[in-house]
Short mmCIF file of C-alpha atoms and ligand atoms in Angstrom, two decimals:
data_model
loop_
_atom_site.label_atom_id
_atom_site.label_comp_id
_atom_site.label_asym_id
_atom_site.label_seq_id
_atom_site.Cartn_x
_atom_site.Cartn_y
_atom_site.Cartn_z
CA MET A 1 133.95 103.48 48.39
CA ALA A 2 132.01 100.35 49.25
CA ASN A 3 134.35 98.33 47.05
CA HIS A 4 137.34 99.62 48.92
CA ARG A 5 135.81 98.73 52.19
CA LEU A 6 134.94 95.24 51.12
CA ARG A 7 138.34 94.70 49.62
CA ALA A 8 139.98 95.75 52.87
CA LEU A 9 137.73 93.41 54.76
CA PHE A 10 138.42 90.59 52.36
CA CYS A 11 142.21 90.97 52.65
CA TRP A 12 141.86 90.98 56.35
CA ARG A 13 139.79 87.81 56.28
CA LYS A 14 142.27 86.04 54.07
CA LEU A 15 145.11 86.87 56.33
CA THR A 16 143.22 85.94 59.39
CA LYS A 17 142.63 82.50 57.96
CA ARG A 18 146.27 81.99 57.21
CA ASP A 19 147.26 83.31 60.62
CA TRP A 20 145.02 80.86 62.34
CA ALA A 21 146.51 78.03 60.33
CA ILE A 22 149.96 79.08 61.49
CA ALA A 23 148.80 79.25 65.06
CA PHE A 24 148.50 75.49 64.94
CA VAL A 25 151.97 74.89 63.57
CA GLY A 26 154.32 73.43 66.11
CA PHE A 27 151.98 70.85 67.48
CA THR A 28 152.53 67.25 66.62
CA THR A 29 150.67 67.49 63.37
CA ILE A 30 150.25 70.49 61.17
CA VAL A 31 146.59 70.96 60.58
CA PHE A 32 145.51 72.83 57.51
CA ILE A 33 142.27 74.48 58.14
CA TYR A 34 140.53 76.13 55.30
CA THR A 35 137.43 77.14 57.13
CA LEU A 36 138.34 79.43 59.90
CA PHE A 37 137.08 81.81 62.42
CA PHE A 38 135.52 84.62 60.48
CA ASP A 39 133.97 82.74 57.62
CA TYR A 40 130.53 83.65 58.75
CA ARG A 41 131.37 87.19 57.75
CA THR A 42 130.89 86.15 54.15
CA ASP A 43 127.17 86.09 54.83
CA GLN A 44 127.22 89.34 56.64
CA ALA A 45 129.78 91.42 54.76
CA SER A 46 127.16 93.12 52.67
CA SER A 47 125.21 94.20 55.73
CA LEU A 48 128.23 95.29 57.75
CA ASP A 49 128.41 99.00 58.16
CA LEU A 50 132.13 99.69 57.87
CA SER A 51 133.02 103.30 58.14
CA ASP A 52 136.13 104.01 56.04
CA ASN A 53 137.19 105.63 59.18
CA ASP A 54 137.99 102.24 60.60
CA VAL A 55 140.48 101.09 57.98
CA VAL A 56 143.81 101.86 59.61
CA ASP A 57 147.30 101.94 58.09
CA LEU A 58 150.27 99.94 59.32
CA THR A 59 153.08 101.94 60.93
CA LEU A 60 156.48 100.31 61.27
CA LEU A 61 158.19 101.00 64.56
CA HIS A 62 160.42 104.06 63.97
CA ASN A 63 163.04 103.16 66.53
CA ALA A 64 163.23 99.44 65.67
CA GLU A 65 166.77 99.51 64.32
CA GLU A 66 168.34 101.49 67.15
CA ARG A 67 166.50 99.44 69.80
CA GLY A 68 167.24 96.08 68.19
CA ALA A 69 163.51 95.38 68.16
CA PHE A 70 162.93 92.99 65.27
CA CYS A 71 160.41 90.46 64.06
CA LEU A 72 161.68 86.87 63.78
CA ASP A 73 163.19 87.59 60.36
CA GLY A 74 164.88 90.89 61.29
CA SER A 75 162.19 93.19 59.81
CA SER A 76 160.67 96.05 61.82
CA PRO A 77 157.60 95.29 63.94
CA GLY A 78 154.41 97.23 63.28
CA TYR A 79 151.24 98.60 64.72
CA HIS A 80 148.10 100.37 63.55
CA PHE A 81 147.25 103.63 65.32
CA LYS A 82 144.00 105.55 65.23
CA LYS A 83 143.93 108.82 67.10
CA GLY A 84 141.31 109.40 69.77
CA PHE A 85 138.88 112.29 69.68
CA GLY A 86 136.45 114.24 71.84
CA SER A 87 136.18 112.96 75.40
CA GLY A 88 138.38 109.99 74.44
CA SER A 89 141.40 111.97 73.33
CA SER A 90 143.42 111.30 76.50
CA ASN A 91 142.44 107.64 76.76
CA TRP A 92 144.34 104.73 75.24
CA LEU A 93 143.25 101.25 74.25
CA LEU A 94 145.90 98.78 73.05
CA HIS A 95 145.08 95.42 71.53
CA ILE A 96 147.78 92.81 70.86
CA GLU A 97 146.92 90.40 68.07
CA GLY A 98 147.24 86.65 68.55
CA GLY A 99 148.61 83.84 66.42
CA GLY A 100 150.04 80.96 68.48
CA TRP A 101 153.75 80.48 69.12
CA CYS A 102 156.71 78.80 67.48
CA ASN A 103 158.49 76.15 69.53
CA THR A 104 161.21 74.87 67.19
CA ILE A 105 163.76 76.28 64.76
CA GLU A 106 161.68 74.79 61.96
CA SER A 107 158.39 76.31 63.04
CA CYS A 108 160.01 79.71 63.70
CA SER A 109 161.74 79.57 60.31
CA PHE A 110 158.43 78.85 58.65
CA ARG A 111 156.82 81.70 60.58
CA LYS A 112 159.40 84.12 59.13
CA THR A 113 157.66 83.60 55.79
CA THR A 114 154.35 84.88 57.18
CA ALA A 115 152.90 88.04 58.72
CA LEU A 116 153.34 86.45 62.15
CA GLY A 117 157.12 86.52 61.76
CA SER A 118 157.81 89.37 59.36
CA SER A 119 156.34 92.77 58.63
CA ASN A 120 157.19 92.19 54.96
CA PHE A 121 154.09 90.00 54.82
CA MET A 122 151.75 92.13 56.91
CA GLN A 123 148.79 93.71 55.16
CA ARG A 124 149.20 97.49 55.06
CA GLN A 125 145.72 98.21 56.30
CA VAL A 126 143.44 96.48 58.76
CA HIS A 127 139.86 97.04 59.66
CA PHE A 128 139.23 98.03 63.27
CA ALA A 129 136.16 96.31 64.69
CA GLY A 130 134.71 95.23 68.01
CA ILE A 131 136.74 96.72 70.85
CA LEU A 132 138.73 98.73 68.26
CA SER A 133 135.69 100.13 66.43
CA SER A 134 135.01 103.88 66.30
CA ASP A 135 131.33 103.23 65.88
CA PRO A 136 129.55 104.10 69.14
CA SER A 137 126.72 101.66 68.42
CA GLN A 138 129.29 98.84 68.33
CA ASN A 139 131.70 100.11 70.95
CA ALA A 140 129.90 102.53 73.26
CA ASP A 141 132.61 102.87 75.90
CA PHE A 142 135.83 103.01 73.88
CA PHE A 143 134.84 104.24 70.39
CA ASN A 144 136.61 107.60 70.69
CA TRP A 145 139.75 106.46 72.52
CA ASN A 146 143.19 106.40 70.96
CA LYS A 147 143.43 102.85 69.66
CA VAL A 148 146.42 100.74 68.75
CA LYS A 149 146.43 97.30 67.23
CA ILE A 150 149.82 95.78 67.94
CA ARG A 151 151.02 93.28 65.34
CA TYR A 152 152.51 90.06 66.67
CA CYS A 153 155.66 88.93 64.88
CA ASP A 154 158.03 87.39 67.45
CA GLY A 155 156.36 84.00 68.05
CA ALA A 156 156.70 84.09 71.85
CA SER A 157 154.01 86.48 73.16
CA LEU A 158 156.41 89.47 73.19
CA ALA A 159 158.64 87.72 75.71
CA GLY A 160 161.69 86.38 73.82
CA HIS A 161 165.26 87.46 74.61
CA PRO A 162 168.24 87.82 72.23
CA GLU A 163 170.59 85.85 74.51
CA SER A 164 168.79 82.73 73.23
CA GLU A 165 169.43 83.42 69.57
CA LEU A 166 171.43 80.73 67.78
CA LYS A 167 175.03 81.74 67.17
CA ASN A 168 175.65 79.45 64.22
CA GLY A 169 174.23 81.35 61.28
CA THR A 170 170.57 80.41 61.72
CA ARG A 171 168.96 83.83 61.29
CA LEU A 172 166.15 84.02 63.83
CA PHE A 173 165.64 87.05 66.04
CA PHE A 174 164.15 86.52 69.50
CA ARG A 175 163.30 90.11 70.36
CA GLY A 176 159.82 89.94 71.86
CA GLN A 177 160.73 91.80 75.05
CA LEU A 178 162.64 94.45 73.08
CA ILE A 179 159.68 94.90 70.74
CA TRP A 180 157.42 95.46 73.74
CA GLU A 181 159.79 98.04 75.24
CA ALA A 182 160.45 99.94 71.99
CA LEU A 183 156.77 99.99 71.17
CA MET A 184 155.83 101.35 74.58
CA ASP A 185 158.41 104.14 74.20
CA GLU A 186 157.01 105.05 70.80
CA LEU A 187 153.40 105.11 72.03
CA LEU A 188 154.36 107.11 75.12
CA SER A 189 155.94 109.69 72.82
CA LEU A 190 152.74 109.79 70.73
CA GLY A 191 150.80 111.04 73.74
CA MET A 192 150.25 107.93 75.84
CA SER A 193 152.49 109.44 78.53
CA ASN A 194 149.58 111.81 79.30
CA ALA A 195 146.93 109.10 79.40
CA LYS A 196 144.10 109.54 81.88
CA GLN A 197 142.61 106.10 81.24
CA ALA A 198 144.20 103.09 79.58
CA LEU A 199 143.33 99.50 78.78
CA LEU A 200 145.85 96.93 77.57
CA SER A 201 144.12 94.07 75.81
CA GLY A 202 144.93 91.18 73.54
CA CYS A 203 143.58 87.96 72.18
CA SER A 204 144.98 84.43 72.32
CA ALA A 205 148.82 84.60 72.28
CA GLY A 206 148.32 88.39 72.39
CA GLY A 207 146.18 87.97 75.50
CA LEU A 208 149.02 86.00 77.05
CA ALA A 209 151.34 88.90 76.18
CA THR A 210 148.81 91.18 77.89
CA LEU A 211 148.95 89.10 81.06
CA ILE A 212 152.76 88.93 80.98
CA HIS A 213 153.18 92.70 80.48
CA CYS A 214 150.13 94.02 82.35
CA ASP A 215 152.02 95.28 85.40
CA ASP A 216 154.84 96.81 83.28
CA PHE A 217 152.18 98.62 81.33
CA ARG A 218 150.66 99.94 84.53
CA ASP A 219 154.05 101.16 85.74
CA LEU A 220 154.72 103.02 82.47
CA MET A 221 151.52 105.04 82.78
CA PRO A 222 151.07 108.17 84.89
CA LYS A 223 150.41 107.31 88.55
CA GLN A 224 147.03 109.02 88.63
CA ALA A 225 145.76 107.29 85.46
CA THR A 226 143.22 104.47 85.58
CA VAL A 227 144.99 101.48 84.06
CA LYS A 228 143.52 98.01 83.55
CA CYS A 229 144.09 94.89 81.47
CA LEU A 230 141.81 92.61 79.47
CA ALA A 231 142.86 89.12 78.35
CA ASP A 232 140.66 87.51 75.69
CA ALA A 233 140.81 83.76 74.97
CA SER A 234 144.21 83.47 76.55
CA PHE A 235 143.57 81.46 79.68
CA PHE A 236 145.39 78.44 78.25
CA LEU A 237 144.87 75.61 80.69
CA GLU A 238 147.57 73.48 82.20
CA GLU A 239 145.69 70.28 81.39
CA GLN A 240 146.57 66.88 79.99
CA ASP A 241 145.19 65.78 76.65
CA VAL A 242 142.63 62.97 76.33
CA LEU A 243 145.43 60.36 76.33
CA GLY A 244 146.89 61.74 79.56
CA LYS A 245 149.88 63.35 77.82
CA ARG A 246 151.07 66.81 78.76
CA THR A 247 151.02 68.14 75.22
CA MET A 248 150.61 71.83 76.05
CA GLU A 249 153.11 71.71 78.89
CA SER A 250 155.77 70.24 76.64
CA PHE A 251 154.93 72.73 73.89
CA TYR A 252 155.35 75.67 76.28
CA HIS A 253 158.53 74.08 77.62
CA ASP A 254 159.96 74.22 74.09
CA VAL A 255 158.83 77.83 73.44
CA PHE A 256 160.20 78.89 76.81
CA HIS A 257 163.66 77.41 76.23
CA LEU A 258 163.99 78.24 72.53
CA GLN A 259 163.30 81.96 73.04
CA GLY A 260 164.56 82.35 76.61
CA VAL A 261 161.35 83.88 77.93
CA ALA A 262 162.15 83.43 81.65
CA LYS A 263 163.34 87.02 82.06
CA SER A 264 159.93 88.38 81.05
CA LEU A 265 157.93 86.22 83.46
CA HIS A 266 156.85 86.72 87.06
CA LYS A 267 159.73 86.01 89.44
CA ASP A 268 157.63 84.55 92.22
CA CYS A 269 156.20 82.03 89.78
CA LEU A 270 159.64 81.08 88.44
CA SER A 271 160.86 80.30 91.94
CA ARG A 272 157.76 78.27 92.85
CA VAL A 273 157.22 75.86 89.93
CA GLU A 274 159.06 74.39 86.96
CA PRO A 275 159.85 77.71 85.22
CA SER A 276 158.35 76.94 81.81
CA LYS A 277 154.99 76.43 83.52
CA CYS A 278 154.98 80.16 84.22
CA LEU A 279 153.56 80.63 80.72
CA PHE A 280 150.29 79.19 82.04
CA PRO A 281 148.10 82.07 83.29
CA GLN A 282 146.83 80.00 86.20
CA GLU A 283 150.39 79.84 87.56
CA PHE A 284 151.01 83.60 87.66
CA ILE A 285 147.65 85.35 87.60
CA LYS A 286 147.78 85.78 91.39
CA SER A 287 150.94 87.83 91.00
CA ILE A 288 149.35 90.45 88.74
CA ARG A 289 148.67 93.65 90.71
CA THR A 290 146.74 95.57 88.07
CA PRO A 291 142.94 95.25 87.73
CA LEU A 292 142.23 92.51 85.21
CA PHE A 293 139.33 91.13 83.21
CA ILE A 294 139.24 87.65 81.66
CA VAL A 295 137.02 86.92 78.66
CA ASN A 296 137.19 83.24 77.80
CA PRO A 297 134.81 80.73 76.29
CA ALA A 298 134.53 77.63 78.47
CA TYR A 299 134.62 75.53 75.28
CA ASP A 300 137.42 77.45 73.55
CA PHE A 301 137.86 75.66 70.22
CA TRP A 302 141.57 76.41 70.07
CA GLN A 303 142.14 74.83 73.44
CA ILE A 304 139.94 71.83 72.65
CA ARG A 305 141.72 71.24 69.36
CA ASN A 306 145.25 71.79 70.63
CA ILE A 307 145.39 71.17 74.38
CA LEU A 308 142.60 68.68 75.11
CA VAL A 309 142.44 66.73 71.83
CA PRO A 310 145.54 67.41 69.71
CA ASP A 311 145.55 65.23 66.60
CA ALA A 312 148.20 62.91 68.03
CA SER A 313 145.85 62.06 70.90
CA ASP A 314 143.13 60.95 68.50
CA PRO A 315 144.72 58.41 66.13
CA HIS A 316 141.36 56.88 65.16
CA ASN A 317 139.72 60.24 64.45
CA ASN A 318 136.97 59.61 66.98
CA TRP A 319 137.00 63.29 67.82
CA ARG A 320 137.25 64.59 64.30
CA GLN A 321 133.64 65.65 63.86
CA CYS A 322 133.36 66.94 67.42
CA LYS A 323 136.42 69.18 66.93
CA LEU A 324 134.86 70.61 63.79
CA ASN A 325 131.47 71.32 65.29
CA ILE A 326 130.47 71.00 68.93
CA HIS A 327 126.98 69.93 67.90
CA SER A 328 128.55 66.72 66.54
CA CYS A 329 130.06 65.65 69.85
CA ASN A 330 128.65 62.50 71.41
CA PRO A 331 127.53 62.43 75.07
CA ASP A 332 130.85 60.96 76.29
CA GLN A 333 132.77 63.69 74.51
CA ILE A 334 130.47 66.36 75.93
CA GLU A 335 131.21 64.99 79.40
CA ILE A 336 134.94 65.40 78.73
CA LEU A 337 134.36 68.95 77.48
CA HIS A 338 132.37 69.73 80.63
CA GLY A 339 135.36 68.44 82.61
CA PHE A 340 137.60 70.89 80.73
CA ARG A 341 135.18 73.69 81.59
CA ASN A 342 135.28 72.64 85.25
CA SER A 343 139.07 72.88 85.20
CA LEU A 344 138.81 76.44 83.85
CA LEU A 345 136.31 77.45 86.54
CA LYS A 346 138.46 75.85 89.22
CA ALA A 347 141.55 77.68 87.97
CA LEU A 348 139.60 80.95 88.17
CA SER A 349 137.94 80.38 91.55
CA GLU A 350 140.43 82.44 93.55
CA PHE A 351 140.66 85.12 90.86
CA GLN A 352 136.91 85.52 90.97
CA GLN A 353 137.00 86.47 94.67
CA ILE A 354 139.23 89.49 94.13
CA GLU A 355 137.35 92.74 94.01
CA ASP A 356 138.90 94.52 91.04
CA ARG A 357 138.91 91.41 88.83
CA GLY A 358 136.19 90.71 86.31
CA MET A 359 135.26 87.81 84.08
CA PHE A 360 132.96 86.70 81.30
CA ILE A 361 133.10 82.93 80.82
CA ASN A 362 130.52 81.95 78.24
CA SER A 363 129.75 78.41 77.13
CA CYS A 364 130.43 78.86 73.44
CA PHE A 365 132.63 76.98 70.95
CA VAL A 366 134.61 79.97 69.80
CA HIS A 367 138.03 81.60 70.43
CA CYS A 368 138.68 85.37 70.41
CA GLN A 369 135.52 87.39 71.00
CA THR A 370 136.56 91.02 71.55
CA TRP A 371 137.72 92.03 68.07
CA ALA A 372 134.60 91.44 65.96
CA ALA A 373 131.27 93.22 66.23
CA GLU A 374 129.46 89.88 65.99
CA THR A 375 130.89 88.68 69.27
CA TRP A 376 131.75 91.97 71.04
CA HIS A 377 128.47 93.85 70.74
CA SER A 378 125.60 93.46 68.33
CA PHE A 379 121.96 92.47 68.49
CA ASN A 380 122.85 88.77 68.12
CA SER A 381 126.18 88.60 69.96
CA PRO A 382 126.70 86.23 72.89
CA ARG A 383 125.27 87.36 76.21
CA ILE A 384 125.27 86.24 79.81
CA ASN A 385 122.41 87.58 81.93
CA ASN A 386 121.47 89.58 78.84
CA LYS A 387 124.78 91.45 78.84
CA THR A 388 127.18 91.47 75.89
CA ILE A 389 130.93 91.24 76.34
CA ALA A 390 131.22 94.97 75.52
CA GLN A 391 128.70 95.90 78.21
CA SER A 392 130.39 93.60 80.74
CA VAL A 393 133.88 94.94 80.08
CA GLY A 394 132.58 98.54 80.18
CA ASP A 395 130.70 97.98 83.47
CA TRP A 396 133.86 96.56 85.02
CA TYR A 397 136.26 99.15 83.57
CA PHE A 398 134.16 102.12 84.70
CA ASN A 399 133.14 100.51 88.01
CA ARG A 400 129.45 100.62 87.09
CA ASN A 401 128.97 97.07 88.38
CA ALA A 402 131.02 94.14 89.59
CA VAL A 403 131.14 91.68 86.69
CA LYS A 404 131.82 88.02 87.46
CA LEU A 405 129.77 86.20 84.87
CA THR A 406 129.87 82.44 84.39
CA ASP A 407 127.50 80.90 81.88
CA CYS A 408 125.56 77.68 82.47
CA PRO A 409 127.13 74.62 80.73
CA TYR A 410 126.77 73.97 76.99
CA PRO A 411 124.26 73.91 75.31
CA CYS A 412 122.14 76.06 77.54
CA ASN A 413 122.93 79.49 76.06
CA PRO A 414 121.06 80.22 72.83
CA THR A 415 123.04 83.43 72.22
CA CYS A 416 126.32 81.60 71.54
CA TYR A 417 128.06 81.93 68.26
CA ASN A 418 129.43 78.38 67.91
CA MET A 419 132.05 77.88 65.21
CA ASP A 420 131.31 75.35 62.50
CA PHE A 421 134.49 74.23 60.73
CA THR A 422 132.66 71.83 58.45
CA ARG A 423 131.32 74.64 56.33
CA GLY A 424 133.39 75.16 53.21
C1 LIG B 1 172.29 75.76 64.45
O1 LIG B 1 172.01 75.03 65.64
C2 LIG B 1 170.71 74.48 65.70
C3 LIG B 1 170.49 73.87 67.08
O2 LIG B 1 171.64 73.44 67.67
C4 LIG B 1 170.54 73.49 64.58
O3 LIG B 1 169.28 72.89 64.62
C5 LIG B 1 170.72 74.22 63.25
O4 LIG B 1 170.58 73.33 62.16
C6 LIG B 1 172.06 74.90 63.22
N1 LIG B 1 172.13 75.72 62.00
C7 LIG B 1 173.20 75.74 61.20
C8 LIG B 1 173.12 76.67 60.02
O5 LIG B 1 174.17 75.07 61.40
C1 LIG B 2 118.02 92.47 77.11
O1 LIG B 2 118.65 93.70 76.83
C2 LIG B 2 118.06 94.44 75.78
C3 LIG B 2 118.87 95.70 75.57
O2 LIG B 2 120.23 95.41 75.47
C4 LIG B 2 116.61 94.75 76.11
O3 LIG B 2 116.01 95.41 75.02
C5 LIG B 2 115.85 93.46 76.41
O4 LIG B 2 114.56 93.76 76.84
C6 LIG B 2 116.57 92.66 77.48
N1 LIG B 2 115.93 91.37 77.64
C7 LIG B 2 115.61 90.88 78.83
C8 LIG B 2 115.00 89.50 78.83
O5 LIG B 2 115.86 91.45 79.87
#
């Protein structure tokens, strides 16, 4: 059995690496990264206690064809469903996976050849960990809920529209919104329509999808249910890069127009600012009515590497080492990173005042933190005021405590797991 478990974990790791690499595609330079997020698992795999229980099969959306809900390549989207039990059997936790976006015909065509654009390339089983774990010692508040990992295969945070598809024979489906709708119908029919408690969550581009669809999700649930949303590592900042160029803004502009995402975004934002800016959470977070929790590292490596210092903004490679390992940053670079953190805190200052909002902003060089035991809840996972992310999210969800946690600036927190991309 142990072999099976490790093999499942290994497949998952391999795919995760590749997915991360794709997440970078579309920026000025394609960066091939061989050492990615979960490499440190290699050291820990043997000590991980994976219950077979938590290896979950892929289900392809049954109504995909009739709903016109397709991945970029026309294949059926998928999800992994694990039924709840005991006191959790009427509660639902959804987690949307991340994986960047595609902003051009070329990058979307490339994506079709990967799991982020086609279910033909998705692994048939994934391991549920962190917020998806059924192990109460790892996931005390949600372990017995119905859990769904939603696979991401449209390239536009579940917000594309078919009207934008090219009519000249280029086969690319922009069905993000239709995938969202068909998936919700399928989950409602599986019992979610009787949910008593629900939490929609997601990481990175999946966290952005969570923010975009949070209020729809609320409205689909029974009125008397408790419904909340959790966005992990998805507060992508509307900031210039180190050369003063608006790299991220122009990237989002391209995604927005290519896939016609306007119709999925908040109307009051669209009428207030340049519409493609409504992909930036700081532009529409005020409009979200549903209780919301933000988990975000203040030194998010994805944002540093792609928004603040994309390769094109660093022609002499002065930032190269710093982008691989925050411990290698020089004092001037650390100052710039602190500035980026200040922008995040400023963008969240109003949000923080609202009663039913929660946040956990730790000063770590990491990206998604809810989907692995190491960062969600374990003896050595990151903490603020001695609370793990799992404890903080649970306290907020169940109204045990108000949770508005902001860490002191780097490098003050010894509990951080800081990524090191220099390790082979
Ligand atoms: C279709 O149009 C797009 C954009 O106008 C263009 O880039 C692409 O090459 C065209 N494809 C074909 C098959 O003509
Ligand atoms: C931190 O929390 C753990 C339990 O999660 C507890 O054992 C420990 O004493 C706490 N440490 C401090 C400094 O409060």
